[in-house]
mmCIF file of C-alpha atoms in Angstrom:
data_model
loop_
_atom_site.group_PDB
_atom_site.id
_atom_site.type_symbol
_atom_site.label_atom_id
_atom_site.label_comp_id
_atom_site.label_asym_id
_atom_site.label_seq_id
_atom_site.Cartn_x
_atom_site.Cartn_y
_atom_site.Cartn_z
ATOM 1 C CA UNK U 1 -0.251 -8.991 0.118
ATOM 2 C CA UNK U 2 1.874 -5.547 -0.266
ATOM 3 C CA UNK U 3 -0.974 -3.500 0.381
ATOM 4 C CA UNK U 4 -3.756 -3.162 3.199
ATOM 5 C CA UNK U 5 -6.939 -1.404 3.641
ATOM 6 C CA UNK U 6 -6.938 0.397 7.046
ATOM 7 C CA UNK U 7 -10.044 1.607 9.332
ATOM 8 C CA UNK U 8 -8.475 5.075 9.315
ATOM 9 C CA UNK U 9 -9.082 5.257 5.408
ATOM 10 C CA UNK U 10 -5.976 4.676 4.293
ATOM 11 C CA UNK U 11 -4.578 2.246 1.840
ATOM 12 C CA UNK U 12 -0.602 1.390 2.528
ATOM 13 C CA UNK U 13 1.861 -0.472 0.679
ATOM 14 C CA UNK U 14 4.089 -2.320 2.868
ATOM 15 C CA UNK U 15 7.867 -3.856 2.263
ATOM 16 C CA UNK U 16 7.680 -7.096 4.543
ATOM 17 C CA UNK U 17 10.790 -8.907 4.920
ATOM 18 C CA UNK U 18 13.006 -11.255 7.405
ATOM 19 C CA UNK U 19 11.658 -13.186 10.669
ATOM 20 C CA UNK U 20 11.508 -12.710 14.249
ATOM 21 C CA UNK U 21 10.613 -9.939 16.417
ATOM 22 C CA UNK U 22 9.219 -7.117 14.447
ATOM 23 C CA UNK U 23 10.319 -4.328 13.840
ATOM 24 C CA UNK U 24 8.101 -0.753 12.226
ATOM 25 C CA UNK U 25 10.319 1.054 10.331
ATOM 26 C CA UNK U 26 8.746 4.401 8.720
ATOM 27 C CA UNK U 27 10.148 6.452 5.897
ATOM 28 C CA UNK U 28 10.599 10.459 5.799
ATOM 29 C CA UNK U 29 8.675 12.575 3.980
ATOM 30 C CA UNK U 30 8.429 12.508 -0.049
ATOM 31 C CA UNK U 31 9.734 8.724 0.313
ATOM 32 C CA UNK U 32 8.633 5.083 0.968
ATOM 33 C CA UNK U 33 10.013 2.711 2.888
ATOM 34 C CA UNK U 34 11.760 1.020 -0.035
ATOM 35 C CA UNK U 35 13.822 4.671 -1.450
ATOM 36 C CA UNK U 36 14.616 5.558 2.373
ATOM 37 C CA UNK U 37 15.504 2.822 4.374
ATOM 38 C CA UNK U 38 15.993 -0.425 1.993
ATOM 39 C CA UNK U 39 19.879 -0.734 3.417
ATOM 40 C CA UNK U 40 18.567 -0.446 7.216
ATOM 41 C CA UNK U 41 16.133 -2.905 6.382
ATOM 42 C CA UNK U 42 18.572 -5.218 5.195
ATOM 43 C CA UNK U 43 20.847 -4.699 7.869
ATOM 44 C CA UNK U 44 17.810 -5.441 10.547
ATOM 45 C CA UNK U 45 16.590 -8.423 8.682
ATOM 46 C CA UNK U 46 20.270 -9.794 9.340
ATOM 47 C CA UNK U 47 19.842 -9.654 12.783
ATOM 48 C CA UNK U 48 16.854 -11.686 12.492
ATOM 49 C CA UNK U 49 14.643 -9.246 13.076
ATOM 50 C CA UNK U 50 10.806 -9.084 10.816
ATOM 51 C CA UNK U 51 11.336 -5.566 9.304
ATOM 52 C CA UNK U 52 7.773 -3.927 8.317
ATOM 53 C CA UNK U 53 8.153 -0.635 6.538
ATOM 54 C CA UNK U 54 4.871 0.795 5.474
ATOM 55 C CA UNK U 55 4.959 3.643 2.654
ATOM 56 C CA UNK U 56 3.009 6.321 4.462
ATOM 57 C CA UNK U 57 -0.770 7.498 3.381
ATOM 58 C CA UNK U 58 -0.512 9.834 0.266
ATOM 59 C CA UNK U 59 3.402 8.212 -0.786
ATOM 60 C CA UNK U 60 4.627 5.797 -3.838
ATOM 61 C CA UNK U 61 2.022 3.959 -3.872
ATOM 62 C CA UNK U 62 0.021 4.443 -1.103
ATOM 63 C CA UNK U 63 -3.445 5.886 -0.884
ATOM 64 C CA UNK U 64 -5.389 8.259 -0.964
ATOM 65 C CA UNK U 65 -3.600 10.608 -2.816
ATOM 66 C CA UNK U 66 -2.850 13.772 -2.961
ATOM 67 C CA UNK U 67 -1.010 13.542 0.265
ATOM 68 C CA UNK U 68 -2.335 16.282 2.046
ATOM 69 C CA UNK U 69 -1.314 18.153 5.662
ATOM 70 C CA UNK U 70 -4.073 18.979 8.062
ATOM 71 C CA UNK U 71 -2.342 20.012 11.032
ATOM 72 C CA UNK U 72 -2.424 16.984 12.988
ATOM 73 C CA UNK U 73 -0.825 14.688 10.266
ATOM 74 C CA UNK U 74 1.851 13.426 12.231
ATOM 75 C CA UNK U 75 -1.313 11.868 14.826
ATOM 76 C CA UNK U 76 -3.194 10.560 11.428
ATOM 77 C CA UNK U 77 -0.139 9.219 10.032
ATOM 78 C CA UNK U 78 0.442 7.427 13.735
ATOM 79 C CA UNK U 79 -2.790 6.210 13.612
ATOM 80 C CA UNK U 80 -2.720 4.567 10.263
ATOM 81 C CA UNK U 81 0.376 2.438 11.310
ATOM 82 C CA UNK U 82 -1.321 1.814 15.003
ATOM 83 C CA UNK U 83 -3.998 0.350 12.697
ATOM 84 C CA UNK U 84 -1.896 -1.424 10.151
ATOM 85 C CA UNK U 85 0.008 -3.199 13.508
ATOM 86 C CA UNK U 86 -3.466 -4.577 14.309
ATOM 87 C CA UNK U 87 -4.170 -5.659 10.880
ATOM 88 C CA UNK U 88 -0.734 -7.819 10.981
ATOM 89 C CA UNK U 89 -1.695 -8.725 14.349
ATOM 90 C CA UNK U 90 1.458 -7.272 15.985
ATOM 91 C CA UNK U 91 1.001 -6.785 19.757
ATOM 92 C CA UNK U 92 4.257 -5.177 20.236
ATOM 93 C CA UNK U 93 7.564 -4.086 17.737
ATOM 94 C CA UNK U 94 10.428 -2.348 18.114
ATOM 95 C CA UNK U 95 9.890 1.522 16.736
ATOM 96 C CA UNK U 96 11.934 3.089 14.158
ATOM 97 C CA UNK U 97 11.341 6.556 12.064
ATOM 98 C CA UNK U 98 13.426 8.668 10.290
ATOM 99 C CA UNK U 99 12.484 12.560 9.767
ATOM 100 C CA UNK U 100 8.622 12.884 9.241
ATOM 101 C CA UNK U 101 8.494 8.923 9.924
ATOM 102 C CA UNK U 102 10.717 10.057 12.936
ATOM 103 C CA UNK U 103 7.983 12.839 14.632
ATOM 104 C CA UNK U 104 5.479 10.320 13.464
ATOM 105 C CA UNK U 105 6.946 7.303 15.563
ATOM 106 C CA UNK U 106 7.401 9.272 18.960
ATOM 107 C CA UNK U 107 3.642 10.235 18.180
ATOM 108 C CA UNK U 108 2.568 6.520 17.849
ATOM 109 C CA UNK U 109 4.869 5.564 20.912
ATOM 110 C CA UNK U 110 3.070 8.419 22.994
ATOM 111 C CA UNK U 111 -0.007 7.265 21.868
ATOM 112 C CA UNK U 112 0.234 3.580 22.544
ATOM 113 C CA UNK U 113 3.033 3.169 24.663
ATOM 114 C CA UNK U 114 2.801 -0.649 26.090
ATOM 115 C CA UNK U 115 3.242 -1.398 22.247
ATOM 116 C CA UNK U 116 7.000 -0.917 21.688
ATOM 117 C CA UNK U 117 9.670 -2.564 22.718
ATOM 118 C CA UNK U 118 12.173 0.400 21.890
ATOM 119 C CA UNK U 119 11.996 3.595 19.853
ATOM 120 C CA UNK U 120 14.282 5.433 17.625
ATOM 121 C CA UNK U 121 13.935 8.396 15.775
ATOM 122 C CA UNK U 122 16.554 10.411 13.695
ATOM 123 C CA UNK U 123 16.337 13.884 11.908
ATOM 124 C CA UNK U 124 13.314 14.132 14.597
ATOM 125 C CA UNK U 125 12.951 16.176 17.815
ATOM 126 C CA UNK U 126 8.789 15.877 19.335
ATOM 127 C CA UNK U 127 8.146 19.389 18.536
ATOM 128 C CA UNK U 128 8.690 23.066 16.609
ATOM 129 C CA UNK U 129 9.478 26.482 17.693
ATOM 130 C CA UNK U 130 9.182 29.687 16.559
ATOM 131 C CA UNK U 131 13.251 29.636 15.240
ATOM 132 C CA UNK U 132 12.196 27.163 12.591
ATOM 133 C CA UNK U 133 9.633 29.393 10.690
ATOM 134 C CA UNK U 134 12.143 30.574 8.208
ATOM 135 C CA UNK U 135 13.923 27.479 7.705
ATOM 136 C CA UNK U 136 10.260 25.504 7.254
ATOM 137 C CA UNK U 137 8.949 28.277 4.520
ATOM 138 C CA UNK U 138 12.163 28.191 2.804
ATOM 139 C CA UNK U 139 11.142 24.826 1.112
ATOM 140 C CA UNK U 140 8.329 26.801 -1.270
ATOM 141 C CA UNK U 141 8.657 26.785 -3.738
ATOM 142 C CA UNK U 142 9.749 23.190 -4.587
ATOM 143 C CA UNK U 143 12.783 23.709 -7.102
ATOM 144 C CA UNK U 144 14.745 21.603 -4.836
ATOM 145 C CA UNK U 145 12.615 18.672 -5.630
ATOM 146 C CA UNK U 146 14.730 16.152 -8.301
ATOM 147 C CA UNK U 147 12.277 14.143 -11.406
ATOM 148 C CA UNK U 148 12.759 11.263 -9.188
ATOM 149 C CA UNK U 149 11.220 12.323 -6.313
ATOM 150 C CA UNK U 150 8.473 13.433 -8.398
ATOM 151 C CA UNK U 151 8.151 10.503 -10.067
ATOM 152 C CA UNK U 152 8.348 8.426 -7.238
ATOM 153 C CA UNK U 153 5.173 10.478 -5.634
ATOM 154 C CA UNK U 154 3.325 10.703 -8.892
ATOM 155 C CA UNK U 155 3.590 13.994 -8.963
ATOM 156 C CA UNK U 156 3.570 17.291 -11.308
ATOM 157 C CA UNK U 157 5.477 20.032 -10.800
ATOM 158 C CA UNK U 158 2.338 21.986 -9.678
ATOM 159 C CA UNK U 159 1.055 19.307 -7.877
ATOM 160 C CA UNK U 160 4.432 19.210 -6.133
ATOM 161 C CA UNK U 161 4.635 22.701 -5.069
ATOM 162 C CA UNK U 162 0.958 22.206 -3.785
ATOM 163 C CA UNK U 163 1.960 19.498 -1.440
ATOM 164 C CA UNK U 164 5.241 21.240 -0.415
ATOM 165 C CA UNK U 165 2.782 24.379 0.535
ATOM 166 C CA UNK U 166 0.655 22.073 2.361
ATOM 167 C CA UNK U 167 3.044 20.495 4.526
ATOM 168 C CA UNK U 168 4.526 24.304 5.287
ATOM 169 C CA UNK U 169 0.978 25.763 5.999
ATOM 170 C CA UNK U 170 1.137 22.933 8.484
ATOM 171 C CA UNK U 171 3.961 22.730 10.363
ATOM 172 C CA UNK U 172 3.461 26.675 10.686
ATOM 173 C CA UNK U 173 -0.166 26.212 11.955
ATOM 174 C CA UNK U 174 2.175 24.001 14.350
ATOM 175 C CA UNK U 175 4.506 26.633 15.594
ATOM 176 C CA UNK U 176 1.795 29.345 16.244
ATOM 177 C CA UNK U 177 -0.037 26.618 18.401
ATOM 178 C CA UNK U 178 2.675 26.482 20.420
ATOM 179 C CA UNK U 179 4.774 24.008 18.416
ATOM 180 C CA UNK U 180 4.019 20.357 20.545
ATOM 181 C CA UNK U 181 3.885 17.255 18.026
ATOM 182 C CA UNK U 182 4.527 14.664 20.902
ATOM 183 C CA UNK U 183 6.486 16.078 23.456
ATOM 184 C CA UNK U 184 3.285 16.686 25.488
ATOM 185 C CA UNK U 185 3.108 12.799 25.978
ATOM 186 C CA UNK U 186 6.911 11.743 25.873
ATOM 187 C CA UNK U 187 6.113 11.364 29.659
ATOM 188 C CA UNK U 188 3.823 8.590 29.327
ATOM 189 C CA UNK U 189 6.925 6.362 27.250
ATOM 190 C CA UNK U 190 8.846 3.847 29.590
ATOM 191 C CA UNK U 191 10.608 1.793 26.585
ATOM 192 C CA UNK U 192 14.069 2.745 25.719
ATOM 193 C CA UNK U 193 14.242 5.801 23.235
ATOM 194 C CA UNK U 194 16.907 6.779 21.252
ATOM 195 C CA UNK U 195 16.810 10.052 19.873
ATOM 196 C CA UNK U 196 19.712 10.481 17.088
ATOM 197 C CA UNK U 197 20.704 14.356 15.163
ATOM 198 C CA UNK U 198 23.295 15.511 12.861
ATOM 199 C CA UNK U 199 25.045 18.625 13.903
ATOM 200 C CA UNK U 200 24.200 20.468 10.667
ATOM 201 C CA UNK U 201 20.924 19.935 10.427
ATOM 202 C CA UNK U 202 18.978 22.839 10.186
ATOM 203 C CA UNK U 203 15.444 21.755 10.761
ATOM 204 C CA UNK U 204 15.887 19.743 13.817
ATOM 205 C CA UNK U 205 18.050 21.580 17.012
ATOM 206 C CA UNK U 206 19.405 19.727 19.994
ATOM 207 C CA UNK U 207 17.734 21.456 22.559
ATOM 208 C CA UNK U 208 13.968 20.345 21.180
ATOM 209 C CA UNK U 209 15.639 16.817 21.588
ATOM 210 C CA UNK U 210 17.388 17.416 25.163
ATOM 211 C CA UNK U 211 13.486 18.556 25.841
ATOM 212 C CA UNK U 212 11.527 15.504 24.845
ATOM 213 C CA UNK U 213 14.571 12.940 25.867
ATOM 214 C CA UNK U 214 14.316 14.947 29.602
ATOM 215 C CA UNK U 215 10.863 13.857 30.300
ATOM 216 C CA UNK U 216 11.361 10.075 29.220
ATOM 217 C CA UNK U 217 12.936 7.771 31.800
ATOM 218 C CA UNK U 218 15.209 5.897 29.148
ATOM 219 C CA UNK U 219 15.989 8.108 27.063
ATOM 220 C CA UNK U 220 19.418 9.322 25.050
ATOM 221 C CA UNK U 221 20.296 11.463 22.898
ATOM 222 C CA UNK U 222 23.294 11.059 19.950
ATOM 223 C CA UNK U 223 24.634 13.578 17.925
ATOM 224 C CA UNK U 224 26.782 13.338 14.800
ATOM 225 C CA UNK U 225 28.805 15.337 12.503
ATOM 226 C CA UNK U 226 26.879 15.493 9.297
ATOM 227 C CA UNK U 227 23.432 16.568 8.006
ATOM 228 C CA UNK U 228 20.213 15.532 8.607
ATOM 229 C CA UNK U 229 20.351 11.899 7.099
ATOM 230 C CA UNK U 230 22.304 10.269 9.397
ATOM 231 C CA UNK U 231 21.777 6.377 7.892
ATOM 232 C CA UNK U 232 23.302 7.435 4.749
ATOM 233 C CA UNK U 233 26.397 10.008 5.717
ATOM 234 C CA UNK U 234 27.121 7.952 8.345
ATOM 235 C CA UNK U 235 26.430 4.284 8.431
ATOM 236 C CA UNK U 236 28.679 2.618 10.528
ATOM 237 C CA UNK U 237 27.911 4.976 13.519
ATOM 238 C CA UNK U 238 24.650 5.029 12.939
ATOM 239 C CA UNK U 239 23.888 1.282 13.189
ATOM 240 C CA UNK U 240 26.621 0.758 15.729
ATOM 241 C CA UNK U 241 24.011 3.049 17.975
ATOM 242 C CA UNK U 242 21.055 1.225 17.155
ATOM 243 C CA UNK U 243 22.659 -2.051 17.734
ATOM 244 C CA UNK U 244 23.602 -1.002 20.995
ATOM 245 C CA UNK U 245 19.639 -0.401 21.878
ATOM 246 C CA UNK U 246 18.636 -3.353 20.225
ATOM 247 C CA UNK U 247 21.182 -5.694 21.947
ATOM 248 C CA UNK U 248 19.794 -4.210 25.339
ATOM 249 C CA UNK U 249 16.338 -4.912 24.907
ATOM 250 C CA UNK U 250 17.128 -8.733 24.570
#
């Protein structure tokens, strides 16, 4: 079934496809796993791989909605999945995340560490600072947001700009605590990670990277020359990266 009830009280849809070792692959934020990383899921499922790519709480079609922000919602989000692995009786995966779904898998890795094989995340870094105030309120109000978005989300333009203020109220509430999503635990992660930036992306800096990747024992960090969606500007680089992990942890 595409959707499962969860302990945590959450109710996510889930895009299920190819067979082998599994692989968690989580969406950024405003998308599901479907609109953000159908292409990547392909491309894994070809490697016979079991791609599972939950849409998080609050998204498409998950529930409950509205998606709301408390400030630890990258830990809820990474407990929701944590829970959704047990309900699919998955023992261990390998870890992917993009953006939000990026923050939220080095969360969930920190968390529950013997559980993943290896973990990537791109347009992700394990934690704010006080640089990125300006850049994160710059996204209210949400005029940038497209009708599809929208629709996707089931969303109003109000409702919209409600969420968008949530998720800034947030992250700032973040910063002013000192800005640590998961770098506080990237110690306690022995599995490969694979942390992967584009140069021109403004919400995510190299050195908050180079700080998490430092105090993991496999770590690495990639950089590229585009924006902040890496799988999209640049495909063949990107994947030619992540096979490279994958074909080491055979």
């Amino acid at each position: 079934m595409p959707f499962y009830e969860l302990p945590t009280g959450a109710t996510l849809y889930i895009d299920d496809v190819g067979a082998g070792i599994p692989v968690i692959a989580l969406h950024g934020w405003l998308g599901t796993g479907h609109e953000h990383l159908s292409r990547l899921m392909d491309w894994l499922a070809a490697r016979d791989l079991r791609v599972i790519a939950p849409t998080r709480r609050g998204y498409g079609e998950s529930q409950p909605k509205p998606r709301d922000y408390p400030v630890d919602f990258y830990h809820r989000d990474a407990r929701d999945i944590l829970a959704l692995m047990d309900a699919l009786d998955i023992e261990r995966a390998h870890l992917l995340g993009y953006s939000d779904g990026g923050e939220t898998a080095l969360v969930m890795a920190g968390m529950q560490p013997d559980r993943f094989i290896t973990i990537t995340a791109w347009g992700a870094v394990g934690s704010f600072d006080p640089s990125l105030r300006a850049r994160v309120q710059s996204n209210y109000p949400a005029t940038w947001m497209d009708a599809a978005t929208k629709q996707l989300n089931h969303l109003t333009d109000q409702a919209a700009n409600a969420l968008v203020l949530g998720w800034i109220n947030a992250v700032k509430a973040m910063i002013d605590a000192g800005g640590d999503i998961s770098l506080s635990m990237a110690d306690r992660i022995d599995a490969p990670v694979l942390i992967m930036l584009g140069e021109t992306d403004t919400l995510n800096p190299p050195h908050l990277a180079q700080k998490f990747i430092a105090r993991t024992p496999h770590g690495k960090l990639v950089m590229f020359p585009c924006g902040h969606a890496i799988h999209d500007l640049l495909w063949d680089d990107f994947t030619r990266e992540l096979a490279l992990l994958l074909d080491q942890a055979k």
